[in-house]
CSV table of C-alpha atoms in Angstrom, one decimal:
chain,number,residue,atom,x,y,z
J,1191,UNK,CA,151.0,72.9,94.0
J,1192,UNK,CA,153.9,75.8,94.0
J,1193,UNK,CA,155.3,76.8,90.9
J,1194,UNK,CA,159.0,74.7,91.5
J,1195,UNK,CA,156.7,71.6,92.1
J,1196,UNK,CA,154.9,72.5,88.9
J,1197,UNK,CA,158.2,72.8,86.9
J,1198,UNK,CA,159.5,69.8,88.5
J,1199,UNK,CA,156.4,67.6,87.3
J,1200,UNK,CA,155.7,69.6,83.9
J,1201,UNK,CA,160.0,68.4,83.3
J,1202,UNK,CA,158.9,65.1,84.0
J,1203,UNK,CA,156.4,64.7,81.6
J,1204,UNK,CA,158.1,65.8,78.5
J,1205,UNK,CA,161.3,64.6,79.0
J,1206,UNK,CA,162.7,61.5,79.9
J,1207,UNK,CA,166.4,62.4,80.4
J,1208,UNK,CA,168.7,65.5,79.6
J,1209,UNK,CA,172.3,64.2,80.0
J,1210,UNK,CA,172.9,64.3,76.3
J,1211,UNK,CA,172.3,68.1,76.2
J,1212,UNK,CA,173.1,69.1,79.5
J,1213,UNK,CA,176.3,70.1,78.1
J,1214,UNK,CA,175.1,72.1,75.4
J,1215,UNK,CA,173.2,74.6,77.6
J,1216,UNK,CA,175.6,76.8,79.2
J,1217,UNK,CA,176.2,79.3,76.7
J,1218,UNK,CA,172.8,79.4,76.4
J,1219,UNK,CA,172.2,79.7,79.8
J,1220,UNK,CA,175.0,82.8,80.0
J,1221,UNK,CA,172.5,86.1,78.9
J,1222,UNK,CA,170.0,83.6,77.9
J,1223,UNK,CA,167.3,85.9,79.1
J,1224,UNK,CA,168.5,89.2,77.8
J,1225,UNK,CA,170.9,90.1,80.3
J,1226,UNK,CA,173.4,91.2,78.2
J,1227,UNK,CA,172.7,94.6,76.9
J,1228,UNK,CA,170.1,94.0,74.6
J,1229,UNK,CA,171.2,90.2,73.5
J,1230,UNK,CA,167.8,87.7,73.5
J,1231,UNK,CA,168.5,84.2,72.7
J,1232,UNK,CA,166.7,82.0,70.7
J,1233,UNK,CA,166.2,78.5,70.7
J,1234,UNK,CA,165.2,76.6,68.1
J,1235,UNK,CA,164.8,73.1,67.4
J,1236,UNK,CA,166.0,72.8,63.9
J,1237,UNK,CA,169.5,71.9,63.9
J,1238,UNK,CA,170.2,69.6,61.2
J,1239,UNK,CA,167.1,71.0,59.4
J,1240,UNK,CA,168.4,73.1,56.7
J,1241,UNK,CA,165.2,74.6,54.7
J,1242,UNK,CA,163.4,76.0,57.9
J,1243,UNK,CA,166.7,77.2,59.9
J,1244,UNK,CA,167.3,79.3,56.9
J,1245,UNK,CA,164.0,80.8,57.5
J,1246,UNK,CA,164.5,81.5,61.2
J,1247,UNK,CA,168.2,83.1,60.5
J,1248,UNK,CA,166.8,85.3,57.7
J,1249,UNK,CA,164.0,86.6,60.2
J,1250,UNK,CA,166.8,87.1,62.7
J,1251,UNK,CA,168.9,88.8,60.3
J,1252,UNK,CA,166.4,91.2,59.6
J,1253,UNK,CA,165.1,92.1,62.6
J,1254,UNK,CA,168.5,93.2,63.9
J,1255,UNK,CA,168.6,95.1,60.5
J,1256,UNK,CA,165.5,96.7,61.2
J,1257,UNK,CA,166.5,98.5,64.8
J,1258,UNK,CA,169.8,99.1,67.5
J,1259,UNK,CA,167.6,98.4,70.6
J,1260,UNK,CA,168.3,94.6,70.9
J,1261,UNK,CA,170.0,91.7,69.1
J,1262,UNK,CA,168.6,88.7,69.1
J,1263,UNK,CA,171.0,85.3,68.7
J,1264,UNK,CA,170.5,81.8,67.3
J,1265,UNK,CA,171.3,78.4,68.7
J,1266,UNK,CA,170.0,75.2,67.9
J,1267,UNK,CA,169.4,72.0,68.7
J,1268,UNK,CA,168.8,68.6,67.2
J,1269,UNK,CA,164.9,68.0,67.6
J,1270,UNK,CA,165.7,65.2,69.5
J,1271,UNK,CA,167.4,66.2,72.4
J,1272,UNK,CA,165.7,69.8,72.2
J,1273,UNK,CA,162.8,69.2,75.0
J,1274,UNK,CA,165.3,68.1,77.5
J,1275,UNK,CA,167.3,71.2,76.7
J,1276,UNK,CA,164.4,73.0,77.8
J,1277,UNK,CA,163.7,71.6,80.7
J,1278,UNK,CA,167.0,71.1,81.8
J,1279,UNK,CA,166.6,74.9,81.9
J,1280,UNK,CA,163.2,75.9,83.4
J,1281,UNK,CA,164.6,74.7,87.2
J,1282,UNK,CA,167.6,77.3,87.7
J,1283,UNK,CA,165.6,79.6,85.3
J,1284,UNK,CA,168.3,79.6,82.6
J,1285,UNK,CA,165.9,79.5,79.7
J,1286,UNK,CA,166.3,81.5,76.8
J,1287,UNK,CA,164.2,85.3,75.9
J,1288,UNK,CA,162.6,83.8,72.6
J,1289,UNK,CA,162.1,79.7,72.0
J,1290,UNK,CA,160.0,77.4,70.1
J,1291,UNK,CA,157.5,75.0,71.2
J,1292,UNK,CA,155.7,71.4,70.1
J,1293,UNK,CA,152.2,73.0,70.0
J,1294,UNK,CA,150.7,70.0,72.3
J,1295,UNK,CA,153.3,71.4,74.9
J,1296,UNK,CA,152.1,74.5,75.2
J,1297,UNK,CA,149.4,74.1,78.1
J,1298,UNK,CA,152.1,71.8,79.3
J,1299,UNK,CA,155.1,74.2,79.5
J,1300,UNK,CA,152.9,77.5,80.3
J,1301,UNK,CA,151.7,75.8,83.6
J,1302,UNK,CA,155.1,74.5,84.4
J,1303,UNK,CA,156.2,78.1,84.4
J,1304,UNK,CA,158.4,77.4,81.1
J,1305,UNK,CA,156.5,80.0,79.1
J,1306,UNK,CA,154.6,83.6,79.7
J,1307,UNK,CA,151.8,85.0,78.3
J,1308,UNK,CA,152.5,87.3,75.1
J,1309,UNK,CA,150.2,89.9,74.9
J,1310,UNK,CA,151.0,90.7,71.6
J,1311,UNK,CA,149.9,94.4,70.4
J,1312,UNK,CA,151.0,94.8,67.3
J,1313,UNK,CA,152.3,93.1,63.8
J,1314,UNK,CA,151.0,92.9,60.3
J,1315,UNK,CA,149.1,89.5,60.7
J,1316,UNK,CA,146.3,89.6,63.4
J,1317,UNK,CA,146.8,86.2,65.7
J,1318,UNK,CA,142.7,85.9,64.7
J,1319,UNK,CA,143.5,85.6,60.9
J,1320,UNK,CA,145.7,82.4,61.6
J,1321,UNK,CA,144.7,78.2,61.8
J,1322,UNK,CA,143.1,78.4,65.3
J,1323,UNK,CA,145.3,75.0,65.4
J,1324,UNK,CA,148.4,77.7,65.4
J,1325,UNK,CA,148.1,79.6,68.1
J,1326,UNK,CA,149.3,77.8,71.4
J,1327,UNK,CA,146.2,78.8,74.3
J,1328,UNK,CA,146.4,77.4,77.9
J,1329,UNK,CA,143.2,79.3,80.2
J,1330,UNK,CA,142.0,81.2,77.2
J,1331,UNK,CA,145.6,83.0,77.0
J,1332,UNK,CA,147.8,82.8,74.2
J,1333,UNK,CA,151.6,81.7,74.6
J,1334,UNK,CA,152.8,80.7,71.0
J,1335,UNK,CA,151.8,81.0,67.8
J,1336,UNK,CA,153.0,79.3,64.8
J,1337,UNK,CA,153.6,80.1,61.1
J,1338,UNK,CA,152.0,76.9,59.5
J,1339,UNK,CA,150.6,73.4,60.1
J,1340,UNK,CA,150.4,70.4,58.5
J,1341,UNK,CA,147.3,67.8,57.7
J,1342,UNK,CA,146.9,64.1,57.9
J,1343,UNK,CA,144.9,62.9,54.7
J,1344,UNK,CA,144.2,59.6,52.9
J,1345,UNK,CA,146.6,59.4,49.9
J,1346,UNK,CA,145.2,57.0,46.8
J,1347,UNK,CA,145.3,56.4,43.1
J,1348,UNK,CA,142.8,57.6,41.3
J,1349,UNK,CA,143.2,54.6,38.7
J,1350,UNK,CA,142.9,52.1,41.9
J,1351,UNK,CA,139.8,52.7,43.1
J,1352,UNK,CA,137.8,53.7,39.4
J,1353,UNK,CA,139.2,49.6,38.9
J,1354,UNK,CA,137.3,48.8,41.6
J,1355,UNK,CA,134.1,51.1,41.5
J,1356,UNK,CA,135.5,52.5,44.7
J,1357,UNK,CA,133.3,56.2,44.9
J,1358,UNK,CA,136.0,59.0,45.4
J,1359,UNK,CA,135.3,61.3,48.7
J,1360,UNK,CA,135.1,64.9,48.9
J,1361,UNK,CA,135.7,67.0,51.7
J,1362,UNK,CA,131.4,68.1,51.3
J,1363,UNK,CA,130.9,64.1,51.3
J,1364,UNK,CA,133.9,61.6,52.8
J,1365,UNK,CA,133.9,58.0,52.8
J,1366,UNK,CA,131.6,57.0,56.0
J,1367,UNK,CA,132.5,53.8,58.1
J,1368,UNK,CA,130.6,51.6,55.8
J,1369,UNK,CA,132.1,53.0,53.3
J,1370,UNK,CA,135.8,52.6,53.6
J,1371,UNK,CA,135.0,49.0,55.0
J,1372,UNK,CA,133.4,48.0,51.6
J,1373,UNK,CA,136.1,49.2,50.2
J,1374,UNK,CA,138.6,47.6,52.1
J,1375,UNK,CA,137.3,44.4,51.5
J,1376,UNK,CA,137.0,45.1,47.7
J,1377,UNK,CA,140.9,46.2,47.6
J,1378,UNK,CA,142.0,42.8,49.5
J,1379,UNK,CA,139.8,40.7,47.4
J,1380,UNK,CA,141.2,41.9,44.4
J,1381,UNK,CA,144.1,40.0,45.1
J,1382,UNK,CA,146.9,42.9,44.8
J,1383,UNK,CA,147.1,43.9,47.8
J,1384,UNK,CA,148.3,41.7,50.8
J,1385,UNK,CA,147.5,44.8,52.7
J,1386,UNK,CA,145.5,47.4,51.4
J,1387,UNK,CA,145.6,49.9,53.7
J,1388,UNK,CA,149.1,51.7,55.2
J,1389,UNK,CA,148.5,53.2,58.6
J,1390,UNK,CA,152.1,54.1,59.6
J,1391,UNK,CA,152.1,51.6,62.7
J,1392,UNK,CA,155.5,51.2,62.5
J,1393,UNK,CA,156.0,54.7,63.8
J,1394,UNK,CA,156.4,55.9,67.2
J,1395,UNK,CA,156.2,58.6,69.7
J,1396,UNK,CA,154.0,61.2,69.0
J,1397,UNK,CA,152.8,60.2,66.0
J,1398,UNK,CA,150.4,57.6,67.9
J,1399,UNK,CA,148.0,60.1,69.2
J,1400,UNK,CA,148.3,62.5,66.4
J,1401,UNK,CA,147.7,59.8,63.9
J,1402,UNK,CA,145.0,57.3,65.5
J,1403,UNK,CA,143.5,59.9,68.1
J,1404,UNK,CA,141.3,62.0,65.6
J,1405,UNK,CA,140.0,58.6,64.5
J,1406,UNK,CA,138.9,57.7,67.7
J,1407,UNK,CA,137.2,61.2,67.9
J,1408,UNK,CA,135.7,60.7,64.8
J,1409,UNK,CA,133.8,57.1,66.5
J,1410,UNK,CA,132.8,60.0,69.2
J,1411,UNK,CA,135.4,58.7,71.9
J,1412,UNK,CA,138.2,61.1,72.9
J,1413,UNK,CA,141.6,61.0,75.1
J,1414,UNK,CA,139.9,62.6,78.0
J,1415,UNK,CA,137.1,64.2,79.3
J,1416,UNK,CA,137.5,67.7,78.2
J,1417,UNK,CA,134.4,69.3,79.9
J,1418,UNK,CA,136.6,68.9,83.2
J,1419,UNK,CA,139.8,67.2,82.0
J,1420,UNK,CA,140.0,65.4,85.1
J,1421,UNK,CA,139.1,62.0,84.4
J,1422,UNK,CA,139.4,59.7,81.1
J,1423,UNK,CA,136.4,57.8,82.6
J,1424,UNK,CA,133.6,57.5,79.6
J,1425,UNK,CA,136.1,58.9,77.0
J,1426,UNK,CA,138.6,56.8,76.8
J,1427,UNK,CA,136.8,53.5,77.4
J,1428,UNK,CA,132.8,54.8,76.7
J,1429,UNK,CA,130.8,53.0,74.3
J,1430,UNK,CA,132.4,54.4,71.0
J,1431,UNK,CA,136.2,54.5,72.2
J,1432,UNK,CA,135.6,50.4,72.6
J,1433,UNK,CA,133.8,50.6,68.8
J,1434,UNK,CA,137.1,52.2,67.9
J,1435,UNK,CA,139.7,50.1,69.7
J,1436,UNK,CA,137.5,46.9,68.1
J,1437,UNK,CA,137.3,48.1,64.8
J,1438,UNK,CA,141.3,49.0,65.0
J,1439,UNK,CA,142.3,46.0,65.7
J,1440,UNK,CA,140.2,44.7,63.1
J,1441,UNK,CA,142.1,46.2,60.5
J,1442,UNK,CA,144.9,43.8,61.2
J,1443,UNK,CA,142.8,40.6,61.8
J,1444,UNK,CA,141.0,41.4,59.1
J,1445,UNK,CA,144.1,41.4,57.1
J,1446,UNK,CA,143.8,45.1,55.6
J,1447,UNK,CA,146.4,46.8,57.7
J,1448,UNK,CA,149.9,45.3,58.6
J,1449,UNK,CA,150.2,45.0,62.8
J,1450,UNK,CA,153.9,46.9,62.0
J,1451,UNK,CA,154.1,48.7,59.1
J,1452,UNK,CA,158.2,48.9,57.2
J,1453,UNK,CA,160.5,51.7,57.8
J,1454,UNK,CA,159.4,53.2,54.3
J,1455,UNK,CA,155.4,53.6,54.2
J,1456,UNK,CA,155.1,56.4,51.7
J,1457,UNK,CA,157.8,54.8,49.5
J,1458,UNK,CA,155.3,51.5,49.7
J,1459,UNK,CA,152.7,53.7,48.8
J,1460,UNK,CA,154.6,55.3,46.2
J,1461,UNK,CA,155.5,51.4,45.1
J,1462,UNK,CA,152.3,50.1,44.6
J,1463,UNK,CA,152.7,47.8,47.7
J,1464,UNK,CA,149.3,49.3,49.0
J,1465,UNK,CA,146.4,51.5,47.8
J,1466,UNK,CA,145.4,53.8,50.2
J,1467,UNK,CA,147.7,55.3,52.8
J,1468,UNK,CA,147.3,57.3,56.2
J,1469,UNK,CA,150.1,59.8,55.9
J,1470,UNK,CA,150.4,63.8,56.3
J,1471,UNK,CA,150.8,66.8,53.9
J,1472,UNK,CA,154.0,66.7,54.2
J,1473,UNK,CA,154.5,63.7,51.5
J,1474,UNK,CA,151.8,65.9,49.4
J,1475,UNK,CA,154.5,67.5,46.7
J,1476,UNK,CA,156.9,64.1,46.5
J,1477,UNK,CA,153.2,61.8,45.7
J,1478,UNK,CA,152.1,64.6,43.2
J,1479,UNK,CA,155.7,64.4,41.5
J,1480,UNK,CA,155.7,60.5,41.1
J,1481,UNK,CA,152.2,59.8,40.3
J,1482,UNK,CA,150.6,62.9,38.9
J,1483,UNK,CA,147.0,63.7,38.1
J,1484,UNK,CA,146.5,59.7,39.2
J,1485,UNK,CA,147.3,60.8,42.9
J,1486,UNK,CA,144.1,61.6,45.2
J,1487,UNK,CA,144.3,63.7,48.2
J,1488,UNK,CA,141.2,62.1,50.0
J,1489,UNK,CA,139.5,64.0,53.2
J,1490,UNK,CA,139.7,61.6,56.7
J,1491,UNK,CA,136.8,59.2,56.9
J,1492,UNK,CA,133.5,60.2,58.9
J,1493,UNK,CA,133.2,57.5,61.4
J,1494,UNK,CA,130.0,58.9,62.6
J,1495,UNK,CA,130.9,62.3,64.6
J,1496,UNK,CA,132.4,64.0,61.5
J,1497,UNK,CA,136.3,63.9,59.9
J,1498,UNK,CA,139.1,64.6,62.1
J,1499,UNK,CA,142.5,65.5,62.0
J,1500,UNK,CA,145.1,66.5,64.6
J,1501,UNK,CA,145.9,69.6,64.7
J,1502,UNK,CA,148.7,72.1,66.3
J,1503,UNK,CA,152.5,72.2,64.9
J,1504,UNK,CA,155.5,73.8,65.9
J,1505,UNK,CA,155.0,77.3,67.6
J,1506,UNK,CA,157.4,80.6,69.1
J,1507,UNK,CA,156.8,81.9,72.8
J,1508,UNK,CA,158.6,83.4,75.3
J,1509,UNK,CA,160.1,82.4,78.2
J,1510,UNK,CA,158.6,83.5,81.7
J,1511,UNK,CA,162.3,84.5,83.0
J,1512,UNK,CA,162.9,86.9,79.9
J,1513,UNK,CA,164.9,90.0,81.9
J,1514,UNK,CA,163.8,91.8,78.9
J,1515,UNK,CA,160.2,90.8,77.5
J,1516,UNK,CA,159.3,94.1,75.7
J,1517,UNK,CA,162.5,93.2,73.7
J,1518,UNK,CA,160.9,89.6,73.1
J,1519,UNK,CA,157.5,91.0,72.1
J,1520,UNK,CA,159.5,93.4,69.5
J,1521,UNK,CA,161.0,90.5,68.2
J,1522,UNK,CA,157.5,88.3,68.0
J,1523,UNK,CA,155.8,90.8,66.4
J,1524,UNK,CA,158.1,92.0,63.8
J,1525,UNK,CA,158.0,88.6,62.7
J,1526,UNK,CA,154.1,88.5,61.9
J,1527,UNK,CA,154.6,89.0,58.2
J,1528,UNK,CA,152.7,87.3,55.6
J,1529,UNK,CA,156.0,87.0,53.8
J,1530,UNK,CA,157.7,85.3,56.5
J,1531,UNK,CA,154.5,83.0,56.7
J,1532,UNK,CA,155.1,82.0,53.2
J,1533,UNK,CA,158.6,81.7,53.6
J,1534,UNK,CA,158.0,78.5,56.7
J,1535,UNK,CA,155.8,76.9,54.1
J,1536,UNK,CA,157.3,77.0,51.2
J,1537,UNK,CA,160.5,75.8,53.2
J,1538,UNK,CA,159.1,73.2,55.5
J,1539,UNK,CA,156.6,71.8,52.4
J,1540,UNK,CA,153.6,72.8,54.8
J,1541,UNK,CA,150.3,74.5,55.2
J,1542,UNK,CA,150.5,78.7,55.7
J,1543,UNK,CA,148.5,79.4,58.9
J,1544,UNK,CA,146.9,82.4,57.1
J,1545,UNK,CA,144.3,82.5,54.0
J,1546,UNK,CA,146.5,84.9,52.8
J,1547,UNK,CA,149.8,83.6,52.8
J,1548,UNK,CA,148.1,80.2,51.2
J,1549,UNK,CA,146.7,81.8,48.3
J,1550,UNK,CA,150.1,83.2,47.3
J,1551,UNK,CA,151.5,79.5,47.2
J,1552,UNK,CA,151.0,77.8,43.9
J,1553,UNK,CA,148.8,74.6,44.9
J,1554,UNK,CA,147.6,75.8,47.7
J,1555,UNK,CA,145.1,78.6,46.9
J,1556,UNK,CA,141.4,78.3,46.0
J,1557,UNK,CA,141.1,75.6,43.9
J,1558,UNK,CA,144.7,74.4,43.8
J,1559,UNK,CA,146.0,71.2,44.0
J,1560,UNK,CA,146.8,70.9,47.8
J,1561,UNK,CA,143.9,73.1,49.0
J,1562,UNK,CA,142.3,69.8,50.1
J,1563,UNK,CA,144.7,70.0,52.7
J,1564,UNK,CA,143.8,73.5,53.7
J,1565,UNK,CA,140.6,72.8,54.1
J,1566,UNK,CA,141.4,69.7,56.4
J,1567,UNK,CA,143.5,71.6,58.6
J,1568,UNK,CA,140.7,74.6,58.8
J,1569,UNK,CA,137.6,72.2,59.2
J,1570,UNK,CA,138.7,68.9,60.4
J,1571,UNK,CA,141.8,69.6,62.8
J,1572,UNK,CA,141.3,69.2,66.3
J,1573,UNK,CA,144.0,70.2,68.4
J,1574,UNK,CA,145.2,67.5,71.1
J,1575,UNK,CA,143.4,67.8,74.9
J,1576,UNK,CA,144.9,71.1,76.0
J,1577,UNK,CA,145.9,70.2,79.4
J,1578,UNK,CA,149.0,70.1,81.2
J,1579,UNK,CA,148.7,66.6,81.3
J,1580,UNK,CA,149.0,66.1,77.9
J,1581,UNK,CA,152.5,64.4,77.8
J,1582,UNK,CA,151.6,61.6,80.2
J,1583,UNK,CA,148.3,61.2,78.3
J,1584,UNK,CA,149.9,61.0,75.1
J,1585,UNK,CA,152.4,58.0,76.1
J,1586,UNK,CA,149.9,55.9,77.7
J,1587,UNK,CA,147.8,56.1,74.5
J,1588,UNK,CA,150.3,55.4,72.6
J,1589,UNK,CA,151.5,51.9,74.6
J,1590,UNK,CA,147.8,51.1,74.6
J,1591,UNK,CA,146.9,51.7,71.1
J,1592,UNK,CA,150.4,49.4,70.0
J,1593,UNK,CA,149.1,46.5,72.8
J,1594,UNK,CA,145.6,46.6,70.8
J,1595,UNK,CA,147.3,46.3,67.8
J,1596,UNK,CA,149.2,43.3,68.8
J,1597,UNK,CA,146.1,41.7,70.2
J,1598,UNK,CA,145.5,42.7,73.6
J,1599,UNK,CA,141.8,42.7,75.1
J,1600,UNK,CA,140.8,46.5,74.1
J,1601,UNK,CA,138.2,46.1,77.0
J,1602,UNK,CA,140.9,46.0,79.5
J,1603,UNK,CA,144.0,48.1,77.8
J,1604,UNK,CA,141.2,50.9,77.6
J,1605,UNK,CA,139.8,50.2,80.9
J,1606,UNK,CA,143.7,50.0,82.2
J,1607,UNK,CA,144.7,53.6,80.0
J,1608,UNK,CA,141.6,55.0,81.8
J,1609,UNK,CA,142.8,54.0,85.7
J,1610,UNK,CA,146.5,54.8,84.5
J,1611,UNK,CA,145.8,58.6,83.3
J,1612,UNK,CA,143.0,59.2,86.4
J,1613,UNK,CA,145.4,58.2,88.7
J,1614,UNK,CA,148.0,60.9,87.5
J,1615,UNK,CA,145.4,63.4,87.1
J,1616,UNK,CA,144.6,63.2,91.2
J,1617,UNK,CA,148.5,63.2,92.0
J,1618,UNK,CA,148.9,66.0,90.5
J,1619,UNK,CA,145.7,67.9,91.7
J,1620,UNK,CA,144.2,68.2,88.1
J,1621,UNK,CA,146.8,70.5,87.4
J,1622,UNK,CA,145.4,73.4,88.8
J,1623,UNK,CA,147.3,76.6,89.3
């Protein structure tokens, strides 16, 4: 498979349709790789995101304080629409010097020729001292790296489960699958809770295999065979993916989870409307706010291969048609600071990808009141199957883990994910180079 065919399928993947954006990327596309005189532009997918764009123009700002040799320039885009800006792009190679990057995209994007490799060589934070979740590899290279991540956690009052002798986790000794059974039954039995537990299954999108995918790990199943990653045979439909896809639907017969959860989860949470609640680090500050020292930050449970998170946030690379990559590099590493590291998290609400920068954030150093969630993200993440194939993997498990939700046979909806992803892996020729 040539590289166009390879950009053509990698666009696929990721994006469904560009005509909302199409419009927006001729300016970028003018100079977008440097040509002009020093100018790199930089894409960035928070418009309409205040805290962290702030961030990313003060890092610009100074780096064009710092030296004369090049100038980088800003634009943004909604989240939304900002994949299909890319790879609206990639084909007539109009893609920016500098851009950001879904972390799960990365193996995606680097062997649809989006990205290049970035041989960084210099700045104050080595790439070794960061999250291994943070830095974006694809064939042991590294194309991105980012400046934090965020950790999925079990949220829970403290007051809730001493009422009902529930036994509070640790991250040295989480609730096993008994465990959290026993106490799911205890929680509905008491009477006030019509549902107990709050999964988020009224979200979409990505949040399916991010959120539901480590659990599935956790039973010892995965999203694909990752010795080879070319087949889902025996991962996705093996012995312990079943267990999970039983045992998932059973949350709902069993009447502990809603089959759809409302539009607000962590506000239900927050309400009292259930007691223990799926959710990420990012609704870590506003829980600690409304329900103080009562508010548990509880490790993921150990379904019997260990606690598991997903892991990999939004990252920075460079584009493979940057006219001026040195420039690019320049750029990359004058921005590996542990002060700009601590400005991303204390903007975006998330988890520093250094040591370093954590312990200078109130709540998050040793001992602290978040560093439960540093320690999930450091021990428990695991980053989604890093394969070019991602994308297509990650919608089919999503329609299949919402059918088993709703009812369907999870025999046959894993058995029919399995044939689905197999049969995209051999068209595209295992996405080799």
């Amino acid at each position: 498979m040539n590289a166009k065919t390879r950009r053509l399928v990698a666009a696929s993947l990721v994006a469904v349709t560009a005509t909302a954006v199409l419009a927006g990327c001729g300016s970028a596309d003018r100079g977008g790789s440097g040509a002009q005189g020093g100018v790199l532009k930089l894409w960035t997918h928070n418009a309409g995101n205040a805290a962290e764009y702030d961030v990313v123009e003060k890092v610009v700002n100074d780096f064009n304080a710092s030296q004369t040799t090049y100038k980088v320039e800003i634009e943004a885009f909604p989240q939304g629409a900002y994949n299909d800006a890319v790879v609206a792009s990639s084909s007539s190679k109009k893609l920016p010097c500098i851009l950001d990057v879904d972390g799960p995209n990365v193996p995606n994007w680097a062997w649809g020729g989006y990205l290049a490799p970035l041989e960084l060589k210099g700045g104050e934070v080595p790439l070794d001292d960061q999250l291994p979740s943070t830095v974006g590899k694809y064939r042991d290279e590294v194309y991105a790296f980012g400046f934090y991540d965020v950790a999925l956690t079990m949220f829970a009052r403290k007051s809730v489960l001493d009422e009902h002798g529930i036994r509070v986790p640790t991250p040295d000794r989480p609730w096993t699958r008994a465990e959290f059974s026993a106490a799911l039954a205890d929680l509905k039995a008491g009477g006030k809770f019509e549902y107990p537990l709050e999964m988020g299954t009224g979200g979409s999108g990505e949040w399916w295999p991010y959120a539901y995918s480590p659990q599935l790990q956790s039973f010892g199943g995965d999203l694909v065979d990752r010795s080879s990653y070319k087949t889902a045979e025996g991962a996705l439909n093996g012995p312990t993916a079943r267990d999970w896809a039983k045992w998932f639907r059973s949350l709902v017969t069993d009447g502990y989870m809603a089959q759809k959860s409302g539009s607000s989860p962590n506000d239900d949470f927050l309400n009292g409307k259930s007691a223990i609640e799926w959710d990420g680090s990012w609704d870590a500050a506003k829980n600690v706010e409304k329900l103080g020292d009562d508010l548990l930050i509880l490790p993921p449970v150990d379904f019997g291969q260990g606690p598991k998170i997903g892991g990999a946030s939004w990252q920075w690379a460079m584009s493979s048609n940057c006219a001026q990559p040195e420039g690019a590099r320049a750029f990359l590493e004058f921005t590996r600071k542990t002060a700009y590291f601590l400005e991303f998290a204390k903007a975006t609400g998330t988890i520093p990808a250094t040591d370093a920068a954590a312990a200078k954030i109130p709540g998050y150093e040793p001992g602290g009141r978040y560093e439960p969630l540093v320690r999930a993200a450091r021990d428990f993440a695991v980053v989604r199957p890093v394969t070019p194939a991602y994308p297509y993997i990650a919608s089919v498990f999503e329609k299949t883990a919402k059918d088993i939700v709703a009812g369907a046979d999870p025999d046959a909806a894993l058995d029919e994910a399995v044939k689905q992803i197999d049969a995209n892996l051999k068209l595209n020729d295992f996405y080799a180079d």
